[in-house]
mmCIF file of C-alpha atoms in Angstrom:
data_model
loop_
_atom_site.group_PDB
_atom_site.id
_atom_site.type_symbol
_atom_site.label_atom_id
_atom_site.label_comp_id
_atom_site.label_asym_id
_atom_site.label_seq_id
_atom_site.Cartn_x
_atom_site.Cartn_y
_atom_site.Cartn_z
ATOM 1 C CA MET A 487 -29.143 -21.176 -24.899
ATOM 2 C CA ALA A 488 -28.282 -17.998 -23.028
ATOM 3 C CA ALA A 489 -29.726 -14.802 -24.437
ATOM 4 C CA LYS A 490 -27.213 -12.612 -26.207
ATOM 5 C CA SER A 491 -26.561 -9.257 -24.626
ATOM 6 C CA SER A 492 -27.669 -6.267 -26.641
ATOM 7 C CA HIS A 493 -24.918 -4.180 -25.093
ATOM 8 C CA THR A 494 -21.838 -3.626 -27.223
ATOM 9 C CA MET A 495 -18.782 -2.145 -25.610
ATOM 10 C CA THR A 496 -17.411 0.911 -27.305
ATOM 11 C CA ILE A 497 -13.868 0.380 -28.513
ATOM 12 C CA PRO A 498 -11.555 2.487 -26.327
ATOM 13 C CA THR A 499 -9.702 5.344 -27.893
ATOM 14 C CA ASP A 500 -5.919 5.415 -27.958
ATOM 15 C CA ALA A 501 -5.907 7.894 -25.075
ATOM 16 C CA GLU A 502 -8.263 5.663 -23.053
ATOM 17 C CA LEU A 503 -6.110 2.592 -23.684
ATOM 18 C CA VAL A 504 -2.968 4.400 -22.574
ATOM 19 C CA GLN A 505 -4.748 5.579 -19.409
ATOM 20 C CA ALA A 506 -6.189 2.105 -18.814
ATOM 21 C CA GLN A 507 -2.726 0.578 -19.012
ATOM 22 C CA ALA A 508 -1.377 3.096 -16.503
ATOM 23 C CA ASP A 509 -4.348 2.443 -14.200
ATOM 24 C CA LEU A 510 -3.721 -1.307 -14.475
ATOM 25 C CA TRP A 511 -0.080 -0.807 -13.481
ATOM 26 C CA ARG A 512 -1.166 1.322 -10.533
ATOM 27 C CA HIS A 513 -3.666 -1.267 -9.282
ATOM 28 C CA SER A 514 -1.252 -4.157 -9.811
ATOM 29 C CA LEU A 515 1.633 -2.415 -8.063
ATOM 30 C CA SER A 516 -0.324 -0.733 -5.292
ATOM 31 C CA TYR A 517 0.779 -3.469 -2.871
ATOM 32 C CA LEU A 518 4.142 -1.682 -2.850
ATOM 33 C CA THR A 519 2.597 1.277 -1.008
ATOM 34 C CA PRO A 520 1.921 -0.667 2.220
ATOM 35 C CA MET A 521 5.202 -2.540 1.740
ATOM 36 C CA ALA A 522 7.034 0.805 1.609
ATOM 37 C CA LEU A 523 5.169 1.877 4.743
ATOM 38 C CA ARG A 524 6.140 -1.383 6.454
ATOM 39 C CA CYS A 525 9.766 -0.846 5.443
ATOM 40 C CA ALA A 526 9.696 2.708 6.831
ATOM 41 C CA ILE A 527 8.482 1.415 10.197
ATOM 42 C CA GLN A 528 11.022 -1.405 10.317
ATOM 43 C CA LEU A 529 13.849 0.999 9.475
ATOM 44 C CA GLY A 530 12.533 3.511 12.012
ATOM 45 C CA ILE A 531 12.134 6.407 9.581
ATOM 46 C CA PRO A 532 9.238 8.226 11.356
ATOM 47 C CA THR A 533 11.012 7.948 14.708
ATOM 48 C CA ALA A 534 14.303 9.161 13.216
ATOM 49 C CA ILE A 535 12.623 12.224 11.685
ATOM 50 C CA HIS A 536 10.912 12.949 15.002
ATOM 51 C CA ARG A 537 14.241 12.816 16.830
ATOM 52 C CA HIS A 538 15.629 15.308 14.337
ATOM 53 C CA GLY A 539 12.972 17.771 15.440
ATOM 54 C CA GLY A 540 10.342 16.731 12.890
ATOM 55 C CA ALA A 541 12.386 17.273 9.711
ATOM 56 C CA ALA A 542 15.432 15.512 8.277
ATOM 57 C CA SER A 543 17.447 15.294 5.071
ATOM 58 C CA LEU A 544 18.372 12.132 3.204
ATOM 59 C CA ILE A 545 21.897 12.221 4.657
ATOM 60 C CA ASP A 546 20.485 12.778 8.151
ATOM 61 C CA LEU A 547 18.387 9.633 7.800
ATOM 62 C CA VAL A 548 21.156 7.489 6.322
ATOM 63 C CA THR A 549 23.391 8.477 9.262
ATOM 64 C CA THR A 550 20.757 8.167 11.991
ATOM 65 C CA LEU A 551 19.512 4.813 10.735
ATOM 66 C CA SER A 552 23.093 3.512 10.366
ATOM 67 C CA LEU A 553 22.510 2.524 6.743
ATOM 68 C CA PRO A 554 25.365 1.882 4.302
ATOM 69 C CA PRO A 555 26.066 5.106 2.343
ATOM 70 C CA SER A 556 25.675 3.106 -0.872
ATOM 71 C CA LYS A 557 21.960 2.707 -0.056
ATOM 72 C CA ALA A 558 21.308 6.471 -0.055
ATOM 73 C CA PRO A 559 20.052 6.601 -3.688
ATOM 74 C CA PHE A 560 17.668 3.732 -3.003
ATOM 75 C CA LEU A 561 16.418 5.261 0.236
ATOM 76 C CA SER A 562 15.754 8.446 -1.722
ATOM 77 C CA ARG A 563 13.432 6.523 -4.040
ATOM 78 C CA LEU A 564 11.584 4.981 -1.091
ATOM 79 C CA LEU A 565 11.179 8.402 0.533
ATOM 80 C CA ARG A 566 9.871 9.833 -2.745
ATOM 81 C CA LEU A 567 7.110 7.203 -2.841
ATOM 82 C CA LEU A 568 6.279 7.763 0.842
ATOM 83 C CA SER A 569 6.020 11.508 0.220
ATOM 84 C CA THR A 570 3.914 11.106 -2.914
ATOM 85 C CA THR A 571 1.459 8.809 -1.113
ATOM 86 C CA GLY A 572 1.059 11.167 1.855
ATOM 87 C CA VAL A 573 3.043 9.261 4.474
ATOM 88 C CA LEU A 574 5.654 12.027 4.673
ATOM 89 C CA ALA A 575 5.955 15.602 3.463
ATOM 90 C CA SER A 576 8.941 16.862 1.473
ATOM 91 C CA ASN A 577 10.126 20.132 0.001
ATOM 92 C CA GLU A 578 12.181 21.144 -3.006
ATOM 93 C CA VAL A 579 15.472 20.999 -1.104
ATOM 94 C CA GLY A 580 14.995 17.401 -0.003
ATOM 95 C CA ILE A 581 13.873 17.823 3.586
ATOM 96 C CA TYR A 582 11.420 15.191 4.791
ATOM 97 C CA SER A 583 8.970 15.915 7.607
ATOM 98 C CA LEU A 584 6.222 14.167 9.515
ATOM 99 C CA VAL A 585 2.538 14.540 8.735
ATOM 100 C CA PRO A 586 -0.294 13.397 11.033
ATOM 101 C CA LEU A 587 -0.224 9.912 9.494
ATOM 102 C CA SER A 588 3.497 9.343 10.093
ATOM 103 C CA TYR A 589 3.289 10.932 13.541
ATOM 104 C CA LEU A 590 1.093 7.968 14.487
ATOM 105 C CA LEU A 591 4.060 5.710 13.719
ATOM 106 C CA VAL A 592 6.662 7.350 15.953
ATOM 107 C CA ASP A 593 7.958 4.914 18.533
ATOM 108 C CA GLY A 594 7.446 5.888 22.165
ATOM 109 C CA VAL A 595 5.226 8.900 21.483
ATOM 110 C CA LEU A 596 1.661 8.974 22.751
ATOM 111 C CA VAL A 597 -0.846 10.726 20.514
ATOM 112 C CA ASP A 598 -3.682 12.041 22.679
ATOM 113 C CA GLY A 599 -2.970 9.225 25.119
ATOM 114 C CA ASP A 600 -2.870 6.557 22.414
ATOM 115 C CA ALA A 601 0.112 4.370 21.610
ATOM 116 C CA SER A 602 1.858 4.184 18.244
ATOM 117 C CA GLN A 603 -0.126 2.537 15.448
ATOM 118 C CA ALA A 604 2.979 0.851 14.026
ATOM 119 C CA ALA A 605 1.839 -2.594 15.243
ATOM 120 C CA LEU A 606 -1.373 -2.234 13.218
ATOM 121 C CA VAL A 607 0.586 -1.635 9.996
ATOM 122 C CA LEU A 608 2.960 -4.529 10.703
ATOM 123 C CA CYS A 609 -0.031 -6.763 11.433
ATOM 124 C CA LEU A 610 -1.983 -5.921 8.280
ATOM 125 C CA THR A 611 1.123 -6.253 6.082
ATOM 126 C CA SER A 612 2.296 -9.505 7.682
ATOM 127 C CA ARG A 613 2.748 -12.599 5.569
ATOM 128 C CA TYR A 614 -0.242 -14.190 7.301
ATOM 129 C CA HIS A 615 -2.592 -11.460 6.096
ATOM 130 C CA MET A 616 -1.000 -11.338 2.644
ATOM 131 C CA GLU A 617 -1.234 -15.120 2.182
ATOM 132 C CA ALA A 618 -4.867 -15.102 3.331
ATOM 133 C CA ALA A 619 -5.698 -12.502 0.689
ATOM 134 C CA MET A 620 -3.801 -14.479 -1.954
ATOM 135 C CA GLY A 621 -6.026 -17.451 -1.136
ATOM 136 C CA LEU A 622 -9.236 -15.521 -1.764
ATOM 137 C CA ALA A 623 -9.982 -16.991 -5.225
ATOM 138 C CA ASP A 624 -9.528 -20.574 -3.975
ATOM 139 C CA TRP A 625 -11.778 -19.784 -1.019
ATOM 140 C CA PHE A 626 -14.559 -18.530 -3.302
ATOM 141 C CA LYS A 627 -14.454 -21.733 -5.347
ATOM 142 C CA LYS A 628 -14.792 -24.061 -2.344
ATOM 143 C CA ASP A 629 -18.269 -25.287 -1.361
ATOM 144 C CA ILE A 630 -17.708 -25.205 2.404
ATOM 145 C CA ALA A 631 -20.260 -26.158 5.039
ATOM 146 C CA GLN A 632 -21.601 -23.460 7.370
ATOM 147 C CA PRO A 633 -20.328 -21.704 9.349
ATOM 148 C CA LEU A 634 -17.933 -20.525 6.681
ATOM 149 C CA PRO A 635 -14.332 -20.170 7.818
ATOM 150 C CA SER A 636 -12.601 -16.978 6.750
ATOM 151 C CA PRO A 637 -9.904 -17.204 4.062
ATOM 152 C CA PHE A 638 -7.412 -16.596 6.891
ATOM 153 C CA GLU A 639 -8.681 -19.688 8.723
ATOM 154 C CA ASP A 640 -8.835 -21.670 5.481
ATOM 155 C CA VAL A 641 -5.221 -20.907 4.529
ATOM 156 C CA HIS A 642 -3.570 -21.041 7.945
ATOM 157 C CA GLY A 643 -5.782 -23.408 9.926
ATOM 158 C CA ALA A 644 -5.862 -20.851 12.745
ATOM 159 C CA THR A 645 -8.140 -18.046 13.915
ATOM 160 C CA LEU A 646 -6.999 -14.525 14.700
ATOM 161 C CA PHE A 647 -6.842 -13.664 18.421
ATOM 162 C CA GLU A 648 -7.545 -17.253 19.474
ATOM 163 C CA GLU A 649 -5.342 -19.966 20.976
ATOM 164 C CA SER A 650 -4.847 -21.630 17.590
ATOM 165 C CA MET A 651 -2.938 -18.566 16.350
ATOM 166 C CA ALA A 652 -0.753 -18.521 19.453
ATOM 167 C CA VAL A 653 0.117 -22.167 18.846
ATOM 168 C CA LEU A 654 0.883 -21.539 15.167
ATOM 169 C CA ASP A 655 3.145 -18.527 15.713
ATOM 170 C CA PRO A 656 3.444 -17.030 19.221
ATOM 171 C CA GLU A 657 5.456 -14.003 18.064
ATOM 172 C CA SER A 658 2.953 -13.047 15.358
ATOM 173 C CA ASP A 659 0.046 -13.668 17.731
ATOM 174 C CA LYS A 660 1.608 -11.196 20.175
ATOM 175 C CA LEU A 661 1.987 -8.621 17.374
ATOM 176 C CA PHE A 662 -1.613 -9.132 16.248
ATOM 177 C CA ASN A 663 -2.905 -8.559 19.781
ATOM 178 C CA GLU A 664 -0.758 -5.416 20.116
ATOM 179 C CA ALA A 665 -2.248 -4.215 16.827
ATOM 180 C CA LEU A 666 -5.770 -4.922 18.089
ATOM 181 C CA ALA A 667 -5.122 -2.933 21.267
ATOM 182 C CA ALA A 668 -3.661 -0.001 19.309
ATOM 183 C CA HIS A 669 -6.645 -0.052 16.929
ATOM 184 C CA ASP A 670 -9.179 -0.231 19.760
ATOM 185 C CA HIS A 671 -7.698 2.510 21.942
ATOM 186 C CA MET A 672 -7.155 5.032 19.165
ATOM 187 C CA GLY A 673 -9.726 7.823 19.219
ATOM 188 C CA ILE A 674 -11.236 7.644 22.699
ATOM 189 C CA GLY A 675 -9.902 11.130 23.471
ATOM 190 C CA THR A 676 -11.672 12.500 20.401
ATOM 191 C CA ILE A 677 -14.903 10.723 21.388
ATOM 192 C CA LEU A 678 -14.773 12.198 24.891
ATOM 193 C CA ARG A 679 -14.334 15.704 23.480
ATOM 194 C CA GLU A 680 -16.673 15.514 20.499
ATOM 195 C CA CYS A 681 -19.402 13.386 22.113
ATOM 196 C CA HIS A 682 -19.258 14.689 25.661
ATOM 197 C CA GLY A 683 -23.017 14.345 26.096
ATOM 198 C CA LEU A 684 -22.764 10.611 25.481
ATOM 199 C CA PHE A 685 -21.692 10.091 29.102
ATOM 200 C CA ASN A 686 -23.649 12.859 30.829
ATOM 201 C CA GLY A 687 -25.953 11.496 33.517
ATOM 202 C CA LEU A 688 -24.478 8.011 33.466
ATOM 203 C CA GLN A 689 -23.798 6.382 36.796
ATOM 204 C CA SER A 690 -22.390 3.084 35.536
ATOM 205 C CA LEU A 691 -21.005 1.610 32.337
ATOM 206 C CA THR A 692 -19.705 -1.770 31.183
ATOM 207 C CA ASP A 693 -17.098 -1.815 28.420
ATOM 208 C CA CYS A 694 -17.472 -5.089 26.502
ATOM 209 C CA CYS A 695 -14.184 -6.548 25.275
ATOM 210 C CA GLY A 696 -12.484 -3.662 27.045
ATOM 211 C CA GLY A 697 -9.054 -5.305 27.065
ATOM 212 C CA ASP A 698 -6.621 -3.755 29.518
ATOM 213 C CA GLY A 699 -9.129 -1.045 30.438
ATOM 214 C CA THR A 700 -7.461 1.853 28.606
ATOM 215 C CA THR A 701 -10.751 3.130 27.186
ATOM 216 C CA ALA A 702 -12.682 2.693 30.447
ATOM 217 C CA LYS A 703 -9.940 4.457 32.419
ATOM 218 C CA ALA A 704 -10.081 7.414 30.030
ATOM 219 C CA ILE A 705 -13.846 7.634 30.622
ATOM 220 C CA VAL A 706 -13.437 7.454 34.413
ATOM 221 C CA LYS A 707 -10.780 10.172 34.378
ATOM 222 C CA ALA A 708 -13.112 12.439 32.394
ATOM 223 C CA PHE A 709 -16.211 11.445 34.393
ATOM 224 C CA PRO A 710 -15.048 10.324 37.864
ATOM 225 C CA HIS A 711 -18.594 9.606 39.058
ATOM 226 C CA ILE A 712 -19.098 6.790 36.504
ATOM 227 C CA LYS A 713 -18.453 3.301 37.836
ATOM 228 C CA CYS A 714 -16.890 1.295 35.014
ATOM 229 C CA ASN A 715 -16.745 -2.448 34.509
ATOM 230 C CA VAL A 716 -14.390 -3.945 31.935
ATOM 231 C CA LEU A 717 -15.582 -7.268 30.566
ATOM 232 C CA ASP A 718 -13.207 -9.516 28.679
ATOM 233 C CA LEU A 719 -12.093 -13.111 28.472
ATOM 234 C CA PRO A 720 -10.234 -14.543 31.488
ATOM 235 C CA LYS A 721 -6.941 -14.718 29.561
ATOM 236 C CA VAL A 722 -7.177 -10.944 28.983
ATOM 237 C CA VAL A 723 -8.421 -9.924 32.420
ATOM 238 C CA ASP A 724 -5.750 -12.019 34.150
ATOM 239 C CA LYS A 725 -3.079 -9.798 32.573
ATOM 240 C CA ALA A 726 -4.847 -6.470 33.166
ATOM 241 C CA PRO A 727 -3.277 -4.011 35.616
ATOM 242 C CA SER A 728 -5.360 -3.606 38.763
ATOM 243 C CA ASP A 729 -5.202 0.010 39.929
ATOM 244 C CA GLY A 730 -8.704 0.416 41.326
ATOM 245 C CA LEU A 731 -9.930 2.811 38.645
ATOM 246 C CA VAL A 732 -12.147 0.210 36.980
ATOM 247 C CA ASN A 733 -13.631 -3.156 37.905
ATOM 248 C CA TYR A 734 -12.414 -6.047 35.745
ATOM 249 C CA VAL A 735 -14.807 -8.921 35.076
ATOM 250 C CA ALA A 736 -13.716 -12.160 33.451
ATOM 251 C CA GLY A 737 -16.479 -13.538 31.287
ATOM 252 C CA ASP A 738 -17.985 -13.994 27.841
ATOM 253 C CA MET A 739 -20.286 -11.400 26.280
ATOM 254 C CA PHE A 740 -22.185 -14.155 24.475
ATOM 255 C CA HIS A 741 -23.389 -15.542 27.813
ATOM 256 C CA SER A 742 -23.635 -12.696 30.308
ATOM 257 C CA ILE A 743 -22.732 -9.012 30.622
ATOM 258 C CA PRO A 744 -22.319 -7.195 33.963
ATOM 259 C CA PRO A 745 -25.396 -4.958 34.486
ATOM 260 C CA ALA A 746 -24.910 -1.211 34.064
ATOM 261 C CA GLN A 747 -26.860 1.840 32.986
ATOM 262 C CA ALA A 748 -24.971 1.784 29.682
ATOM 263 C CA ILE A 749 -23.106 -0.943 27.825
ATOM 264 C CA MET A 750 -20.360 0.133 25.437
ATOM 265 C CA VAL A 751 -19.375 -2.037 22.469
ATOM 266 C CA LYS A 752 -16.433 -0.243 20.877
ATOM 267 C CA LEU A 753 -14.908 -1.642 17.681
ATOM 268 C CA VAL A 754 -16.114 -5.143 18.455
ATOM 269 C CA LEU A 755 -19.108 -6.002 16.283
ATOM 270 C CA HIS A 756 -17.309 -5.762 12.925
ATOM 271 C CA PHE A 757 -15.432 -8.945 13.876
ATOM 272 C CA TRP A 758 -18.670 -10.925 14.102
ATOM 273 C CA SER A 759 -21.399 -12.205 11.783
ATOM 274 C CA ASP A 760 -24.873 -10.653 11.826
ATOM 275 C CA ASP A 761 -26.271 -13.545 13.887
ATOM 276 C CA ASP A 762 -23.451 -13.238 16.407
ATOM 277 C CA CYS A 763 -23.984 -9.475 16.632
ATOM 278 C CA ILE A 764 -27.687 -10.007 17.338
ATOM 279 C CA ASN A 765 -26.787 -12.433 20.141
ATOM 280 C CA ILE A 766 -24.230 -10.021 21.620
ATOM 281 C CA LEU A 767 -26.655 -7.105 21.490
ATOM 282 C CA ALA A 768 -29.423 -9.214 23.016
ATOM 283 C CA GLN A 769 -27.128 -9.838 25.993
ATOM 284 C CA CYS A 770 -26.443 -6.094 26.155
ATOM 285 C CA LYS A 771 -30.175 -5.404 26.266
ATOM 286 C CA LYS A 772 -30.592 -7.779 29.211
ATOM 287 C CA ALA A 773 -27.899 -5.902 31.136
ATOM 288 C CA ILE A 774 -29.397 -2.379 30.944
ATOM 289 C CA PRO A 775 -32.486 -0.741 32.495
ATOM 290 C CA SER A 776 -35.332 0.836 30.535
ATOM 291 C CA ARG A 777 -34.796 3.828 28.301
ATOM 292 C CA GLU A 778 -36.667 5.954 30.832
ATOM 293 C CA ALA A 779 -34.067 4.969 33.443
ATOM 294 C CA GLY A 780 -31.255 5.990 31.106
ATOM 295 C CA GLY A 781 -30.557 2.539 29.711
ATOM 296 C CA LYS A 782 -28.714 2.423 26.403
ATOM 297 C CA VAL A 783 -26.044 0.619 24.445
ATOM 298 C CA ILE A 784 -23.225 2.713 23.003
ATOM 299 C CA VAL A 785 -21.962 1.201 19.744
ATOM 300 C CA ILE A 786 -18.793 2.645 18.243
ATOM 301 C CA ASP A 787 -18.019 1.125 14.885
ATOM 302 C CA MET A 788 -17.704 1.878 11.203
ATOM 303 C CA VAL A 789 -20.805 3.128 9.384
ATOM 304 C CA VAL A 790 -20.211 2.592 5.676
ATOM 305 C CA ASP A 791 -21.417 5.599 3.717
ATOM 306 C CA SER A 792 -21.044 5.948 -0.066
ATOM 307 C CA SER A 793 -21.147 9.756 0.261
ATOM 308 C CA SER A 794 -18.238 9.807 2.713
ATOM 309 C CA PRO A 795 -14.765 10.890 1.544
ATOM 310 C CA MET A 796 -13.576 7.795 3.434
ATOM 311 C CA PHE A 797 -15.789 5.390 1.474
ATOM 312 C CA GLU A 798 -12.891 3.596 -0.226
ATOM 313 C CA THR A 799 -11.164 3.119 3.133
ATOM 314 C CA GLN A 800 -14.397 1.711 4.555
ATOM 315 C CA LEU A 801 -14.666 -0.760 1.665
ATOM 316 C CA LEU A 802 -11.046 -1.834 2.117
ATOM 317 C CA MET A 803 -11.749 -2.415 5.805
ATOM 318 C CA ASP A 804 -14.809 -4.455 4.863
ATOM 319 C CA VAL A 805 -12.816 -6.716 2.533
ATOM 320 C CA ALA A 806 -10.130 -7.017 5.233
ATOM 321 C CA MET A 807 -12.846 -8.302 7.573
ATOM 322 C CA MET A 808 -13.991 -10.753 4.884
ATOM 323 C CA VAL A 809 -10.453 -12.060 4.384
ATOM 324 C CA CYS A 810 -9.419 -12.339 8.023
ATOM 325 C CA THR A 811 -12.597 -12.764 10.114
ATOM 326 C CA ARG A 812 -16.218 -13.860 9.842
ATOM 327 C CA GLY A 813 -17.415 -10.294 10.318
ATOM 328 C CA ARG A 814 -17.965 -7.279 8.098
ATOM 329 C CA GLN A 815 -18.361 -3.531 8.049
ATOM 330 C CA ARG A 816 -21.950 -2.267 7.913
ATOM 331 C CA ASP A 817 -23.944 0.653 6.571
ATOM 332 C CA GLU A 818 -26.754 2.321 8.490
ATOM 333 C CA ASN A 819 -29.411 -0.001 7.066
ATOM 334 C CA ASP A 820 -27.407 -3.007 8.210
ATOM 335 C CA TRP A 821 -27.066 -1.572 11.716
ATOM 336 C CA ASN A 822 -30.765 -0.750 11.878
ATOM 337 C CA ALA A 823 -31.705 -4.327 10.951
ATOM 338 C CA ILE A 824 -29.379 -5.810 13.574
ATOM 339 C CA PHE A 825 -30.592 -3.466 16.304
ATOM 340 C CA MET A 826 -34.244 -4.252 15.627
ATOM 341 C CA LYS A 827 -33.654 -8.023 15.453
ATOM 342 C CA ALA A 828 -31.861 -7.833 18.807
ATOM 343 C CA GLY A 829 -35.037 -6.370 20.337
ATOM 344 C CA PHE A 830 -34.200 -2.659 20.518
ATOM 345 C CA SER A 831 -36.807 0.002 19.829
ATOM 346 C CA ASP A 832 -34.729 2.853 18.400
ATOM 347 C CA TYR A 833 -31.237 4.207 17.790
ATOM 348 C CA LYS A 834 -29.493 7.333 16.647
ATOM 349 C CA ILE A 835 -26.117 8.130 15.153
ATOM 350 C CA VAL A 836 -24.741 10.655 17.608
ATOM 351 C CA LYS A 837 -21.785 11.645 15.460
ATOM 352 C CA LYS A 838 -19.586 10.370 12.660
ATOM 353 C CA LEU A 839 -15.900 10.653 13.466
ATOM 354 C CA GLY A 840 -13.804 9.852 10.416
ATOM 355 C CA ALA A 841 -14.723 6.424 9.096
ATOM 356 C CA ARG A 842 -16.481 5.469 12.336
ATOM 357 C CA GLY A 843 -19.833 6.266 13.827
ATOM 358 C CA VAL A 844 -20.911 6.718 17.441
ATOM 359 C CA MET A 845 -24.388 5.286 17.991
ATOM 360 C CA GLU A 846 -26.821 5.139 20.899
ATOM 361 C CA VAL A 847 -29.193 2.169 20.857
ATOM 362 C CA TYR A 848 -32.283 2.188 23.071
ATOM 363 C CA PRO A 849 -34.275 -0.687 24.618
#
């Protein structure tokens, strides 16, 4: 017989029950926040406000978006939610304006050299991601043989960013890859400014899973003396533009990485399990010289930190990885364990930029 708990819950007060009910409503309805954001992108609200000089009234938006006038009261309610949740700003006379978040969603505008993040929102709010999350309870109950498929794989029978997804839904696969590129390229300008010393003294660098080379090209433009390789799968490299700035290499980071003084793994490892990360990093270690010769691996990824104001965002990103991939987000202890198991001697967190960390790992 199980031992009875000695803990007795205190009966909530009337005020606590009323607050608890409101909190329950908020949690249960919070899915409407990303749905409202998705709707704003699909309607083109951020772009419309931008074209009005950064501020627009309700009537301006109804006219610019070619919406039926009868929908104006309903659009007003959507805009009120978007303003309350920090997607837009509004004033007492009903003028809506962009904030940094919504500026990232303006079509055709580059932010510090980075493309719009609209594809990322549309990806994460797609029916494929929603249905995967809705299957989470069933996934937990299943006794599945290792390696465990993600709930996304379990529900859809396809894996993100692989051929199976392209076969299942080519249009969504294209969107998901656009979202991945937007996610990966965002922030390299900030890294180059805030972590300038990261690249000082380097003569060569290989960017693992570097995609179309956007990140590597930004590094070469800032540091013209660095010779950059971009490693990615053949299907990615075959579509990459060849302009001579960087050297594209078709390959697989699990098997071989082009040698360089530094290897950069930017926003890659969170997609993979701990064992896979150890294998990837072991290949990185083989590709660099000694620490005395300047050898290092540059890891740019999330560093979960309970003291960070972005802790909740980091946890949401971790659960997103659990739902859609076989990877996870990691705290500093997790990173330390992986680095040591991969055969490295030391590391340091160079800087934390938002929810992400920039780390140097030494052989």
